[in-house]
XYZ file of C-alpha atoms in Angstrom:
476
model
C -62.991 130.996 50.902
C -61.255 128.285 52.955
C -61.305 124.742 51.536
C -62.397 121.907 53.817
C -60.252 118.775 54.126
C -62.485 116.750 51.764
C -62.289 119.581 49.229
C -58.489 119.710 49.575
C -58.311 115.962 49.014
C -60.487 116.322 45.936
C -58.350 119.162 44.610
C -55.206 117.113 45.132
C -56.811 114.183 43.390
C -57.731 116.354 40.436
C -54.080 117.270 39.983
C -53.042 113.616 39.674
C -52.075 112.517 36.158
C -54.887 110.894 34.267
C -54.603 107.129 33.715
C -53.371 106.178 30.247
C -55.992 105.725 27.577
C -56.907 102.058 27.101
C -55.710 100.019 24.134
C -58.301 98.194 22.077
C -57.322 95.175 20.012
C -59.617 93.410 17.576
C -58.587 90.469 15.463
C -59.711 88.104 12.734
C -57.834 84.797 12.309
C -58.664 82.889 9.127
C -58.438 79.080 9.265
C -57.494 79.130 12.943
C -58.048 76.003 15.057
C -61.101 76.484 17.251
C -61.424 76.104 20.989
C -58.384 78.027 22.184
C -57.907 81.377 23.911
C -56.096 84.459 22.645
C -53.551 85.676 25.204
C -51.868 89.066 25.129
C -48.952 89.833 27.460
C -48.116 93.479 27.994
C -46.422 95.965 30.309
C -48.808 97.287 32.971
C -48.113 100.669 34.586
C -48.664 99.224 38.076
C -48.350 95.445 37.843
C -45.247 95.537 35.651
C -44.359 93.468 32.575
C -45.896 90.143 31.567
C -49.408 91.163 32.592
C -51.811 88.766 30.806
C -55.097 89.550 29.125
C -57.232 87.016 27.327
C -60.196 86.732 25.006
C -62.094 83.821 23.519
C -61.705 83.297 19.781
C -65.274 83.111 18.522
C -66.371 80.501 15.936
C -65.956 82.975 13.062
C -62.321 83.564 14.005
C -62.861 86.950 15.687
C -61.827 88.291 19.075
C -61.611 91.629 20.814
C -60.207 92.961 24.061
C -59.647 96.224 25.885
C -56.401 96.655 27.837
C -56.220 99.243 30.612
C -53.220 100.889 32.271
C -50.952 99.953 29.386
C -47.406 101.249 29.527
C -45.854 102.030 26.159
C -43.648 99.177 25.083
C -43.450 95.626 23.741
C -46.157 93.004 24.091
C -46.940 89.623 22.564
C -49.977 87.724 21.297
C -50.275 83.945 21.614
C -52.825 81.585 20.117
C -52.666 77.810 19.647
C -48.884 77.657 20.168
C -48.258 80.449 17.667
C -46.919 83.821 18.728
C -46.308 87.278 17.328
C -44.815 90.384 18.900
C -46.671 93.651 19.419
C -45.935 97.211 20.459
C -48.532 99.217 22.389
C -48.897 102.938 22.926
C -51.752 104.116 25.197
C -54.799 104.898 23.098
C -53.976 102.486 20.285
C -56.963 101.061 18.433
C -55.638 98.097 16.515
C -57.291 95.628 14.179
C -55.307 92.493 13.337
C -55.859 90.034 10.505
C -53.945 86.884 9.573
C -54.290 83.523 7.859
C -53.354 81.042 10.565
C -51.525 78.442 8.384
C -49.291 81.309 7.161
C -49.138 83.035 10.521
C -45.980 85.143 10.282
C -46.336 85.873 6.582
C -49.873 87.266 6.683
C -50.211 89.156 9.978
C -51.264 92.758 9.242
C -52.646 95.675 11.269
C -54.861 98.679 10.654
C -55.946 101.517 12.919
C -54.056 103.647 15.373
C -50.752 101.970 16.218
C -50.673 99.971 12.981
C -47.361 101.391 11.744
C -45.366 100.130 14.719
C -46.898 96.673 14.646
C -46.668 96.265 10.884
C -42.965 97.101 11.113
C -42.439 94.360 13.695
C -44.472 91.808 11.732
C -42.786 92.501 8.407
C -39.315 92.662 9.886
C -39.779 89.307 11.644
C -41.022 87.661 8.462
C -38.340 89.210 6.268
C -35.384 88.377 8.488
C -36.510 85.333 10.489
C -39.436 83.358 9.096
C -39.622 84.133 5.392
C -37.312 82.960 2.625
C -33.771 84.287 2.545
C -33.247 86.901 -0.172
C -30.433 89.094 -1.454
C -31.428 91.825 1.005
C -32.308 89.503 3.907
C -29.546 87.197 5.116
C -30.752 84.405 7.408
C -27.753 83.523 9.513
C -29.005 80.070 10.534
C -29.134 79.127 6.857
C -26.100 81.077 5.654
C -23.581 79.698 8.161
C -22.180 76.207 7.670
C -19.790 73.951 9.609
C -16.974 75.295 7.414
C -17.737 78.974 8.120
C -14.625 80.644 9.556
C -14.690 83.295 12.324
C -13.948 86.001 9.758
C -16.729 84.793 7.487
C -19.141 84.646 10.407
C -18.351 88.249 11.261
C -18.973 89.252 7.649
C -22.309 87.433 7.591
C -23.394 88.954 10.906
C -22.354 92.453 9.806
C -24.246 92.036 6.538
C -27.401 90.899 8.336
C -27.193 93.822 10.756
C -26.763 96.356 7.940
C -29.777 94.937 6.125
C -31.963 95.107 9.220
C -30.799 98.640 9.984
C -31.551 99.694 6.407
C -35.039 98.184 6.604
C -35.739 100.041 9.846
C -34.490 103.333 8.413
C -36.536 102.984 5.229
C -39.677 101.939 7.084
C -39.374 104.749 9.629
C -38.976 107.284 6.821
C -42.252 106.152 5.274
C -44.295 105.478 8.433
C -44.753 107.333 11.746
C -42.968 104.951 14.098
C -42.868 105.971 17.783
C -39.373 107.217 18.725
C -39.204 104.730 21.617
C -39.908 101.847 19.236
C -37.203 103.039 16.851
C -34.685 103.069 19.696
C -35.832 99.645 20.867
C -35.667 98.195 17.355
C -32.172 99.592 16.804
C -30.990 98.071 20.083
C -32.605 94.727 19.283
C -30.858 94.595 15.911
C -27.530 95.152 17.661
C -28.295 92.538 20.309
C -29.274 89.953 17.694
C -26.026 90.714 15.864
C -24.070 90.196 19.067
C -25.990 87.032 19.914
C -25.178 85.525 16.518
C -21.482 86.148 17.106
C -21.694 84.695 20.610
C -23.455 81.597 19.253
C -20.894 80.942 16.518
C -18.177 79.124 18.548
C -20.712 76.705 20.036
C -22.388 76.141 16.665
C -19.038 75.434 15.012
C -18.021 73.021 17.762
C -21.325 71.131 17.530
C -21.363 70.853 13.733
C -17.686 70.777 12.731
C -16.680 68.694 15.785
C -13.742 70.962 16.551
C -13.042 74.227 18.333
C -13.106 77.257 16.028
C -9.734 79.093 15.823
C -10.946 82.408 17.248
C -8.610 85.396 16.892
C -7.652 87.139 20.131
C -9.810 90.119 19.118
C -12.939 88.057 18.387
C -14.971 89.243 21.390
C -14.138 92.923 20.862
C -17.586 93.289 19.307
C -19.001 93.338 22.831
C -17.517 96.817 23.295
C -19.861 98.104 20.594
C -22.930 97.153 22.637
C -24.419 99.145 25.568
C -24.142 96.195 27.934
C -23.927 98.348 31.056
C -27.225 100.103 30.286
C -29.619 97.177 29.969
C -30.915 96.817 33.530
C -34.254 98.538 32.905
C -35.107 96.153 30.090
C -33.180 93.053 31.049
C -36.307 90.894 30.977
C -37.235 91.772 27.386
C -36.882 88.799 25.064
C -33.996 90.123 22.888
C -31.990 90.959 26.009
C -32.667 87.573 27.608
C -31.668 85.788 24.400
C -28.430 87.744 24.238
C -27.661 87.156 27.899
C -28.350 83.423 27.490
C -25.822 83.248 24.654
C -23.239 85.201 26.652
C -22.257 82.103 28.629
C -20.261 80.971 25.600
C -17.970 83.918 26.201
C -17.121 82.662 29.701
C -16.939 78.925 29.018
C -15.794 77.963 25.562
C -17.132 74.995 23.558
C -16.516 71.759 25.396
C -15.265 73.603 28.480
C -16.893 72.739 31.789
C -17.396 74.797 34.906
C -14.628 74.139 37.415
C -15.183 73.515 41.098
C -11.686 74.792 41.872
C -11.429 77.656 44.405
C -11.641 81.010 42.675
C -12.990 79.637 39.380
C -16.414 81.228 39.783
C -14.821 84.521 40.891
C -12.840 84.656 37.622
C -16.025 84.212 35.618
C -17.734 86.954 37.602
C -14.735 89.242 37.007
C -15.042 88.791 33.236
C -18.800 89.343 33.337
C -18.272 92.500 35.419
C -15.724 93.777 32.899
C -18.320 93.384 30.126
C -21.567 94.351 31.884
C -20.370 96.305 34.893
C -21.741 95.490 38.378
C -25.287 95.429 37.001
C -28.383 93.314 37.417
C -27.928 92.222 33.798
C -24.548 90.794 34.758
C -26.230 88.814 37.541
C -28.798 87.510 35.068
C -26.008 86.464 32.686
C -24.278 84.536 35.461
C -27.574 82.957 36.523
C -28.209 81.780 32.967
C -24.716 80.312 32.732
C -24.894 78.496 36.063
C -28.415 77.276 35.315
C -27.216 75.785 32.044
C -24.273 74.161 33.773
C -26.553 72.741 36.468
C -28.743 71.190 33.793
C -26.138 70.178 31.196
C -23.061 69.758 33.367
C -22.211 68.765 36.914
C -24.545 70.201 39.583
C -21.752 69.803 42.131
C -19.618 72.375 40.335
C -22.563 74.765 40.382
C -22.950 74.114 44.088
C -19.274 75.097 44.504
C -19.924 78.306 42.553
C -23.112 79.137 44.451
C -21.455 80.997 47.395
C -19.708 83.340 44.937
C -22.969 83.896 43.071
C -24.869 84.586 46.285
C -22.199 87.047 47.477
C -21.967 88.901 44.168
C -25.548 89.046 42.936
C -27.779 91.937 43.890
C -30.914 89.988 42.977
C -32.111 87.838 45.874
C -34.721 86.171 43.668
C -32.026 84.869 41.325
C -30.009 83.590 44.292
C -33.052 81.737 45.650
C -33.906 80.301 42.230
C -30.347 79.077 41.801
C -30.482 77.307 45.140
C -33.726 75.565 44.186
C -32.308 74.557 40.807
C -29.299 72.863 42.373
C -31.597 70.989 44.733
C -33.769 69.837 41.818
C -30.724 68.582 39.936
C -29.717 66.401 42.869
C -32.809 64.287 42.134
C -31.575 63.641 38.586
C -28.248 62.061 39.446
C -27.254 58.450 38.624
C -29.065 55.895 40.754
C -32.161 58.033 41.208
C -35.504 56.867 39.739
C -35.993 58.302 36.263
C -38.968 60.708 36.290
C -41.982 59.131 34.635
C -44.042 60.683 31.861
C -46.787 59.877 29.336
C -46.807 61.543 25.914
C -48.283 60.886 22.483
C -46.148 59.413 19.725
C -46.211 60.271 16.016
C -49.174 57.924 15.471
C -51.222 59.499 18.281
C -50.721 56.645 20.727
C -49.978 57.466 24.392
C -46.586 56.131 25.456
C -45.199 56.043 28.996
C -41.640 55.614 30.193
C -42.870 52.708 32.336
C -43.704 50.833 29.121
C -39.988 50.189 28.615
C -39.053 48.819 32.029
C -36.726 45.883 31.564
C -35.021 47.575 28.625
C -32.255 50.162 28.399
C -33.587 53.552 27.295
C -31.412 56.056 25.459
C -33.425 59.253 25.927
C -32.898 62.152 23.520
C -34.470 65.618 23.994
C -34.379 67.592 20.744
C -36.324 69.994 18.473
C -36.687 70.497 14.731
C -35.178 74.006 14.988
C -32.089 72.853 16.925
C -29.149 72.647 14.498
C -26.884 70.668 16.869
C -29.734 68.189 17.412
C -30.206 67.640 13.680
C -26.441 67.347 13.201
C -26.529 64.237 15.422
C -29.051 62.442 13.175
C -26.535 60.490 11.013
C -24.593 59.279 14.067
C -27.902 58.462 15.736
C -28.896 56.260 12.801
C -25.593 54.363 13.062
C -26.048 53.959 16.817
C -29.517 52.494 16.364
C -28.165 50.064 13.772
C -25.404 49.036 16.185
C -27.978 47.904 18.771
C -30.676 46.602 16.420
C -32.427 43.538 17.844
C -31.209 44.117 21.402
C -33.005 45.408 24.505
C -32.361 49.080 23.748
C -35.055 51.673 23.035
C -34.081 54.972 21.453
C -36.677 57.330 22.873
C -36.840 60.770 21.257
C -38.787 63.599 22.900
C -39.256 66.718 20.804
C -39.959 70.012 22.567
C -41.336 71.583 19.373
C -44.356 73.769 19.991
C -45.655 73.184 16.460
C -46.582 69.514 15.798
C -46.306 70.042 12.033
C -42.664 71.143 12.352
C -41.976 68.015 14.397
C -43.566 65.635 11.901
C -41.840 67.283 8.935
C -38.470 66.918 10.664
C -39.087 63.217 11.343
C -39.521 62.655 7.610
C -36.912 65.097 6.331
C -34.110 63.708 8.487
C -35.217 60.034 8.353
C -35.394 59.815 12.140
C -37.992 57.059 12.446
C -37.234 53.330 12.547
C -38.113 50.056 14.282
C -35.916 50.720 17.344
C -36.922 54.360 17.862
C -39.954 55.899 19.526
C -40.842 59.522 18.863
C -42.844 61.606 21.333
C -43.883 65.261 21.384
C -43.757 67.360 24.550
C -45.320 70.675 23.545
C -45.247 71.997 27.118
C -41.629 71.042 27.733
C -40.658 74.277 29.471
C -43.581 74.199 31.870
C -44.803 70.667 32.536
C -44.322 67.019 31.650
C -41.053 65.358 30.665
C -39.094 68.442 29.671
C -39.529 70.071 33.052
C -38.946 66.841 34.960
C -35.600 66.364 33.228
C -34.717 70.082 33.264
C -34.417 69.998 29.462
C -33.801 73.731 29.083
C -30.762 73.121 26.873
C -30.885 70.737 23.938
C -29.767 68.314 22.692
C -29.851 66.478 26.004
C -29.197 62.763 26.363
C -29.992 60.387 29.234
C -29.318 56.718 29.780
C -31.889 54.828 31.840
C -31.246 51.279 33.062
C -33.471 48.233 32.930
C -34.586 48.997 36.501
C -35.971 52.409 35.544
C -33.178 54.288 37.311
C -30.913 56.921 35.803
C -27.550 55.472 34.814
C -26.128 58.570 33.156
C -27.412 62.131 33.355
C -26.174 63.942 30.243
C -25.053 60.748 28.552
C -22.595 60.942 25.641
C -24.179 62.020 22.388
C -24.447 59.649 19.395
C -21.446 61.215 17.659
C -19.248 60.376 20.661
C -18.970 56.940 19.068
C -17.188 54.372 21.216
C -17.973 56.247 24.453
C -21.697 56.047 23.744
C -21.541 52.412 22.671
C -19.605 51.479 25.810
C -22.117 53.273 28.063
C -25.054 51.411 26.490
C -23.232 48.089 26.624
C -22.538 48.582 30.341
C -26.212 49.340 30.938
C -27.226 46.191 29.060
C -24.877 44.104 31.181
C -26.560 45.158 34.440
C-alpha cells in the first residue's frame, strides 16, 4: 500500500529521537530566609547553557520544579545569595535537603542522580568550604607571603592528589556517570593550574615583591589539555582558569604596553599555549578586560585592532569595544558615578553626601586576600588624615552580608573617618558596575567637586605616593 504525504511525514516524525526525560527536583531548606525564589541554571538541548528555571520557596521551606529538555551536564542552584553546583542527567529525580545557615556543609541528595550531586557537594565542602584537614589542603590558607615557588608547587600538587584520591574512592563506591568523572578530573586539573597561575600575583600583593620564578615554572601548562576546551569554555572552572591565565602574559606589576607589536606578542604566547582556539580568544578578552578596568584604557584601545583581527568570536570583539568606551567615562575629570547603598548600621548613604570632601574609594571583599593585606596600611593612612576633609569610603562586593560584617570586626576596619557600604549586586548593578569593579582591590580618588581625580589610585601600602595624591586633592 502506498503511503500518502501526511502518512510519510508522520512516519518520519516517528523516527525522530524522543526528547530527553524531564528532571524533577524537590527541595527542603531548613531555616532559610523567606520571600526569595529558587533559581536553577542548566544546559538546555536547544537553548544552550545558562537556561534558567525558577520556583517559589514555600513558607515551610519546600520547593519543587520539573525541567524539560535537559542536556546532561553541570547546573547550579541559587537561593538568597547562596549557591551550590549540580549535575543533571535526563530522567533524574532528585530530592535536596540542607540547613541554610550551614549551606555547604549540610546539602544532601536522595533519589535518582543523588550519587553525582552528593559527590559535588561533599567535594566542595571538603576542599573549599569546610575546615582544612590532613587529607584536604586548602591552598588559600596553606600559602603565605613567604611561600616560595617550589613550596607552592608542592602544595598545589598535594591538593590535586588529595582531590583525585577522593574522586577515585567516591567513584568506586558510588555509580557516578562517566561524563561527570571526566569533568571532575578535568576540573581538578584546572583548579591545580589556576592555583599555580595565581601564585605570582598573590606573592606580589602580600610579600610586596616579585616572586623569583624559575624558568621552568610555567611548564605545568603543558600538562593541561588547553587546546581542547572550546566546547566547555563557558563552564565555571574553565572561565576561572582562563581569568587567571592573564598572569602568565603580564607578570605582577607589569602593565599592558601600547607599543606597536606588544599585543601581537601576547597573542603569540596565548596561541602557543591554547592553539588558535576560541578559548585563547576568551583568555585574551579576559586579560584586556582586566587591563581596561585596572590599567590604562588607552593601551587596551591600542591592542584592540590586534584582538579584532585575531579573535574568531565577533561577540567578544564587540564586547571589548563597548568596554573601552565605558572606561572612557571613568577617566580623570569625569563626574564620579553616583550611588546609594546601606552602611553597616543599615543607614542609606550616597556618594553625594560627601561633596565638598575628598573621597578615597576602596572596592574590596572579605574573601579577597590582597584586599585584606592592605588593612594595616589603610589604618595608618586613615590616621594620617584624621580630622581633615577626607572620607575613606569602603564598598564591599560580598554577596553574604554576614561575611562582610565579620570581616569588619576581624580586621578592625571601622573607625571615625571610614564609611563601610555593601554592594551585593556589584557585578550587575549599582556602584560596582558603574565603576567596573570586576577586579579588586580597586581604589579611586574623588575630588571635592565630585569628579574623578584618579582612576585606579595608589593603594594604601604605596605610602608616600598615596599620601601625595590625597594631599593634592585636598589642595584643589
